[in-house]
PDB file of C-alpha atoms in Angstrom:
ATOM      1  CA  MET Y   1      37.201  75.735-177.194  1.00 82.00           C
ATOM      2  CA  ASN Y   2      40.164  76.645-175.022  1.00 86.00           C
ATOM      3  CA  ARG Y   3      41.525  80.172-175.046  1.00 87.00           C
ATOM      4  CA  THR Y   4      44.649  81.709-173.572  1.00 88.00           C
ATOM      5  CA  LEU Y   5      44.605  84.868-171.486  1.00 86.00           C
ATOM      6  CA  GLU Y   6      47.696  86.362-169.891  1.00 89.00           C
ATOM      7  CA  VAL Y   7      47.124  88.278-166.670  1.00 88.00           C
ATOM      8  CA  THR Y   8      49.325  89.598-163.897  1.00 90.00           C
ATOM      9  CA  ASP Y   9      49.109  88.206-160.365  1.00 88.00           C
ATOM     10  CA  ALA Y  10      47.238  91.340-159.279  1.00 90.00           C
ATOM     11  CA  GLU Y  11      44.766  90.969-162.147  1.00 92.00           C
ATOM     12  CA  LEU Y  12      44.299  87.296-161.319  1.00 91.00           C
ATOM     13  CA  GLN Y  13      43.589  88.080-157.690  1.00 90.00           C
ATOM     14  CA  GLU Y  14      41.089  90.785-158.657  1.00 93.00           C
ATOM     15  CA  LEU Y  15      39.363  88.477-161.132  1.00 94.00           C
ATOM     16  CA  ASP Y  16      39.167  85.763-158.488  1.00 92.00           C
ATOM     17  CA  PHE Y  17      37.676  88.264-156.026  1.00 94.00           C
ATOM     18  CA  LEU Y  18      35.044  89.385-158.536  1.00 96.00           C
ATOM     19  CA  VAL Y  19      34.046  85.828-159.452  1.00 96.00           C
ATOM     20  CA  LYS Y  20      33.584  84.904-155.802  1.00 95.00           C
ATOM     21  CA  LYS Y  21      31.668  88.122-155.102  1.00 96.00           C
ATOM     22  CA  GLU Y  22      29.273  87.280-157.944  1.00 97.00           C
ATOM     23  CA  TRP Y  23      29.001  83.700-156.656  1.00 96.00           C
ATOM     24  CA  ARG Y  24      27.924  84.952-153.226  1.00 96.00           C
ATOM     25  CA  GLY Y  25      25.487  87.431-154.752  1.00 97.00           C
ATOM     26  CA  SER Y  26      23.967  84.716-156.915  1.00 97.00           C
ATOM     27  CA  LEU Y  27      23.467  82.478-153.865  1.00 96.00           C
ATOM     28  CA  VAL Y  28      21.619  85.273-152.080  1.00 96.00           C
ATOM     29  CA  GLU Y  29      19.536  85.954-155.173  1.00 96.00           C
ATOM     30  CA  LEU Y  30      18.744  82.244-155.503  1.00 96.00           C
ATOM     31  CA  ASN Y  31      17.420  82.172-151.941  1.00 95.00           C
ATOM     32  CA  HIS Y  32      15.205  85.205-152.534  1.00 95.00           C
ATOM     33  CA  THR Y  33      13.606  84.375-155.866  1.00 94.00           C
ATOM     34  CA  ARG Y  34      10.408  82.407-156.358  1.00 94.00           C
ATOM     35  CA  ALA Y  35      10.406  82.109-160.148  1.00 96.00           C
ATOM     36  CA  PHE Y  36      11.420  78.571-161.050  1.00 96.00           C
ATOM     37  CA  ALA Y  37      12.861  79.480-164.455  1.00 96.00           C
ATOM     38  CA  TYR Y  38      15.019  82.184-162.886  1.00 96.00           C
ATOM     39  CA  LYS Y  39      16.109  79.774-160.118  1.00 97.00           C
ATOM     40  CA  ASP Y  40      17.264  77.327-162.787  1.00 97.00           C
ATOM     41  CA  ALA Y  41      19.217  80.078-164.571  1.00 97.00           C
ATOM     42  CA  LEU Y  42      20.827  81.112-161.272  1.00 97.00           C
ATOM     43  CA  LYS Y  43      21.795  77.511-160.496  1.00 97.00           C
ATOM     44  CA  GLU Y  44      23.537  77.282-163.869  1.00 98.00           C
ATOM     45  CA  ARG Y  45      25.309  80.595-163.226  1.00 97.00           C
ATOM     46  CA  ILE Y  46      26.443  79.433-159.788  1.00 97.00           C
ATOM     47  CA  LYS Y  47      27.779  76.212-161.277  1.00 97.00           C
ATOM     48  CA  LEU Y  48      29.682  78.159-163.949  1.00 97.00           C
ATOM     49  CA  LEU Y  49      31.125  80.572-161.379  1.00 97.00           C
ATOM     50  CA  GLU Y  50      32.253  77.653-159.195  1.00 96.00           C
ATOM     51  CA  GLN Y  51      34.004  76.032-162.168  1.00 95.00           C
ATOM     52  CA  PHE Y  52      35.685  79.310-163.087  1.00 93.00           C
ATOM     53  CA  SER Y  53      36.748  79.877-159.494  1.00 92.00           C
ATOM     54  CA  GLU Y  54      38.356  76.431-159.335  1.00 92.00           C
ATOM     55  CA  LYS Y  55      40.329  77.184-162.504  1.00 90.00           C
ATOM     56  CA  LEU Y  56      41.482  80.527-161.119  1.00 89.00           C
ATOM     57  CA  SER Y  57      42.512  78.980-157.820  1.00 87.00           C
ATOM     58  CA  ALA Y  58      44.590  76.376-159.622  1.00 87.00           C
ATOM     59  CA  LEU Y  59      46.569  79.054-161.468  1.00 85.00           C
ATOM     60  CA  LYS Y  60      48.174  80.944-158.602  1.00 67.00           C
ATOM     61  CA  PRO Y  61      48.465  80.580-154.841  1.00 63.00           C
ATOM     62  CA  ALA Y  62      47.442  84.251-154.541  1.00 46.00           C
ATOM     63  CA  ALA Y  63      43.999  83.356-155.867  1.00 45.00           C
ATOM     64  CA  ARG Y  64      43.498  80.977-152.938  1.00 50.00           C
ATOM     65  CA  GLU Y  65      43.567  83.877-150.457  1.00 55.00           C
ATOM     66  CA  ILE Y  66      39.858  84.456-151.000  1.00 51.00           C
ATOM     67  CA  MET Y  67      38.148  81.091-150.687  1.00 51.00           C
ATOM     68  CA  ILE Y  68      34.474  80.542-151.481  1.00 50.00           C
ATOM     69  CA  GLU Y  69      33.948  79.041-148.025  1.00 51.00           C
ATOM     70  CA  ASP Y  70      35.748  81.953-146.307  1.00 50.00           C
ATOM     71  CA  TYR Y  71      33.215  84.084-144.476  1.00 47.00           C
ATOM     72  CA  SER Y  72      35.731  86.380-142.864  1.00 46.00           C
ATOM     73  CA  ALA Y  73      34.864  87.966-139.546  1.00 43.00           C
ATOM     74  CA  SER Y  74      36.671  91.109-140.686  1.00 46.00           C
ATOM     75  CA  SER Y  75      33.377  92.879-141.351  1.00 47.00           C
ATOM     76  CA  PRO Y  76      30.044  93.023-139.547  1.00 45.00           C
ATOM     77  CA  ASP Y  77      28.139  91.377-142.417  1.00 47.00           C
ATOM     78  CA  GLY Y  78      30.513  88.392-142.630  1.00 48.00           C
ATOM     79  CA  VAL Y  79      31.503  89.196-146.215  1.00 52.00           C
ATOM     80  CA  ARG Y  80      35.139  89.647-147.081  1.00 54.00           C
ATOM     81  CA  HIS Y  81      35.422  93.079-148.644  1.00 54.00           C
ATOM     82  CA  HIS Y  82      37.931  94.199-151.209  1.00 55.00           C
ATOM     83  CA  PRO Y  83      40.875  96.087-149.635  1.00 54.00           C
ATOM     84  CA  ALA Y  84      40.229  99.065-151.923  1.00 52.00           C
ATOM     85  CA  ASN Y  85      36.696  99.343-150.508  1.00 50.00           C
ATOM     86  CA  PRO Y  86      36.934  98.715-146.744  1.00 50.00           C
ATOM     87  CA  VAL Y  87      33.871  98.622-144.575  1.00 48.00           C
ATOM     88  CA  ASN Y  88      33.587 101.013-141.682  1.00 48.00           C
ATOM     89  CA  CYS Y  89      33.534  98.644-138.712  1.00 45.00           C
ATOM     90  CA  GLY Y  90      33.564 101.346-136.063  1.00 42.00           C
TER      91      GLY Y  90
END
């Protein structure tokens, strides 16, 4: 079932950021869990997040600013942080 949702560019960018943040977190969680059933659930979640991210990226060029493969060197941990929550690099 297809649904329609109207969002502003800023909302789209924030949604894209959150999806990719959850994707990264799920990858880390996948690498740290030993329970096979939970691993399978995480793999499904990762797949769903990747599909959602692709759809978001296709909507607006602004959503492409934060790419899944982008491990920005702007922070010490290699994770691109949201501008509203900067990391103290000093």
